[in-house]
C-alpha cells in the first residue's frame, strides 16, 4: 500500500493534480459565465435608431460646451 510520501515524490502525480486543479477552476468559470441568471449586465437589444443616437451623443460635443472650452483655452493663453 502506498503512503503519502510516495505520492508526493512521484512527479507525474503532482503534475496530474496541478492540471486537475486548474481544470476544475476553468470548468467552474466556464459554467458561471454560461448561466444567464448570474449576469447583471444583461441589456435589452437596442434598435438601430437608439444605437445611432447613443453613438452620436457620445461623439458629438454640444456647441455650448465647445464654446466654454475655447474660452478657457483663450484665458490660459492670455496668462
GROMACS .gro file of C-alpha atoms in nm:
model
   79
    1UNK     CA    1   0.000   0.000   0.000
    2UNK     CA    2   0.119   0.349  -0.086
    3UNK     CA    3   0.182   0.603   0.180
    4UNK     CA    4   0.154   0.980   0.134
    5UNK     CA    5   0.529   1.030   0.094
    6UNK     CA    6   0.543   0.809  -0.213
    7UNK     CA    7   0.259   1.004  -0.378
    8UNK     CA    8   0.435   1.337  -0.320
    9UNK     CA    9   0.765   1.206  -0.458
   10UNK     CA   10   0.612   1.100  -0.791
   11UNK     CA   11   0.632   1.398  -1.033
   12UNK     CA   12   0.359   1.262  -1.263
   13UNK     CA   13   0.108   1.257  -0.979
   14UNK     CA   14   0.199   1.615  -0.884
   15UNK     CA   15   0.155   1.733  -1.244
   16UNK     CA   16  -0.175   1.546  -1.271
   17UNK     CA   17  -0.305   1.715  -0.954
   18UNK     CA   18  -0.199   2.058  -1.079
   19UNK     CA   19  -0.371   2.004  -1.416
   20UNK     CA   20  -0.680   1.869  -1.240
   21UNK     CA   21  -0.690   2.168  -1.003
   22UNK     CA   22  -0.672   2.426  -1.282
   23UNK     CA   23  -0.913   2.224  -1.494
   24UNK     CA   24  -1.172   2.236  -1.218
   25UNK     CA   25  -1.122   2.613  -1.184
   26UNK     CA   26  -1.163   2.658  -1.562
   27UNK     CA   27  -1.478   2.445  -1.561
   28UNK     CA   28  -1.630   2.648  -1.278
   29UNK     CA   29  -1.553   2.977  -1.456
   30UNK     CA   30  -1.696   2.842  -1.782
   31UNK     CA   31  -2.019   2.732  -1.614
   32UNK     CA   32  -2.056   3.061  -1.426
   33UNK     CA   33  -2.023   3.260  -1.748
   34UNK     CA   34  -2.286   3.045  -1.921
   35UNK     CA   35  -2.553   3.090  -1.654
   36UNK     CA   36  -2.768   3.390  -1.759
   37UNK     CA   37  -2.921   3.435  -1.413
   38UNK     CA   38  -2.588   3.550  -1.269
   39UNK     CA   39  -2.523   3.818  -1.530
   40UNK     CA   40  -2.612   4.166  -1.405
   41UNK     CA   41  -2.523   4.350  -1.723
   42UNK     CA   42  -2.786   4.188  -1.945
   43UNK     CA   43  -2.939   4.464  -2.159
   44UNK     CA   44  -3.229   4.453  -2.394
   45UNK     CA   45  -3.131   4.480  -2.759
   46UNK     CA   46  -3.140   4.836  -2.890
   47UNK     CA   47  -3.298   4.940  -3.214
   48UNK     CA   48  -3.075   5.085  -3.485
   49UNK     CA   49  -3.207   5.435  -3.418
   50UNK     CA   50  -3.126   5.415  -3.046
   51UNK     CA   51  -2.778   5.280  -3.117
   52UNK     CA   52  -2.711   5.556  -3.372
   53UNK     CA   53  -2.836   5.827  -3.131
   54UNK     CA   54  -2.619   5.690  -2.850
   55UNK     CA   55  -2.311   5.688  -3.073
   56UNK     CA   56  -2.377   6.043  -3.193
   57UNK     CA   57  -2.428   6.169  -2.837
   58UNK     CA   58  -2.101   6.008  -2.737
   59UNK     CA   59  -1.905   6.152  -3.029
   60UNK     CA   60  -2.054   6.495  -3.082
   61UNK     CA   61  -1.982   6.777  -2.839
   62UNK     CA   62  -2.261   7.027  -2.776
   63UNK     CA   63  -2.183   7.376  -2.905
   64UNK     CA   64  -2.213   7.536  -2.559
   65UNK     CA   65  -1.951   7.304  -2.412
   66UNK     CA   66  -1.722   7.371  -2.708
   67UNK     CA   67  -1.752   7.748  -2.659
   68UNK     CA   68  -1.673   7.715  -2.288
   69UNK     CA   69  -1.366   7.506  -2.359
   70UNK     CA   70  -1.249   7.757  -2.624
   71UNK     CA   71  -1.292   8.045  -2.376
   72UNK     CA   72  -1.094   7.858  -2.112
   73UNK     CA   73  -0.815   7.791  -2.362
   74UNK     CA   74  -0.803   8.160  -2.458
   75UNK     CA   75  -0.781   8.259  -2.090
   76UNK     CA   76  -0.499   8.012  -2.033
   77UNK     CA   77  -0.309   8.151  -2.334
   78UNK     CA   78  -0.351   8.508  -2.211
   79UNK     CA   79  -0.182   8.434  -1.880
   0.00000   0.00000   0.00000
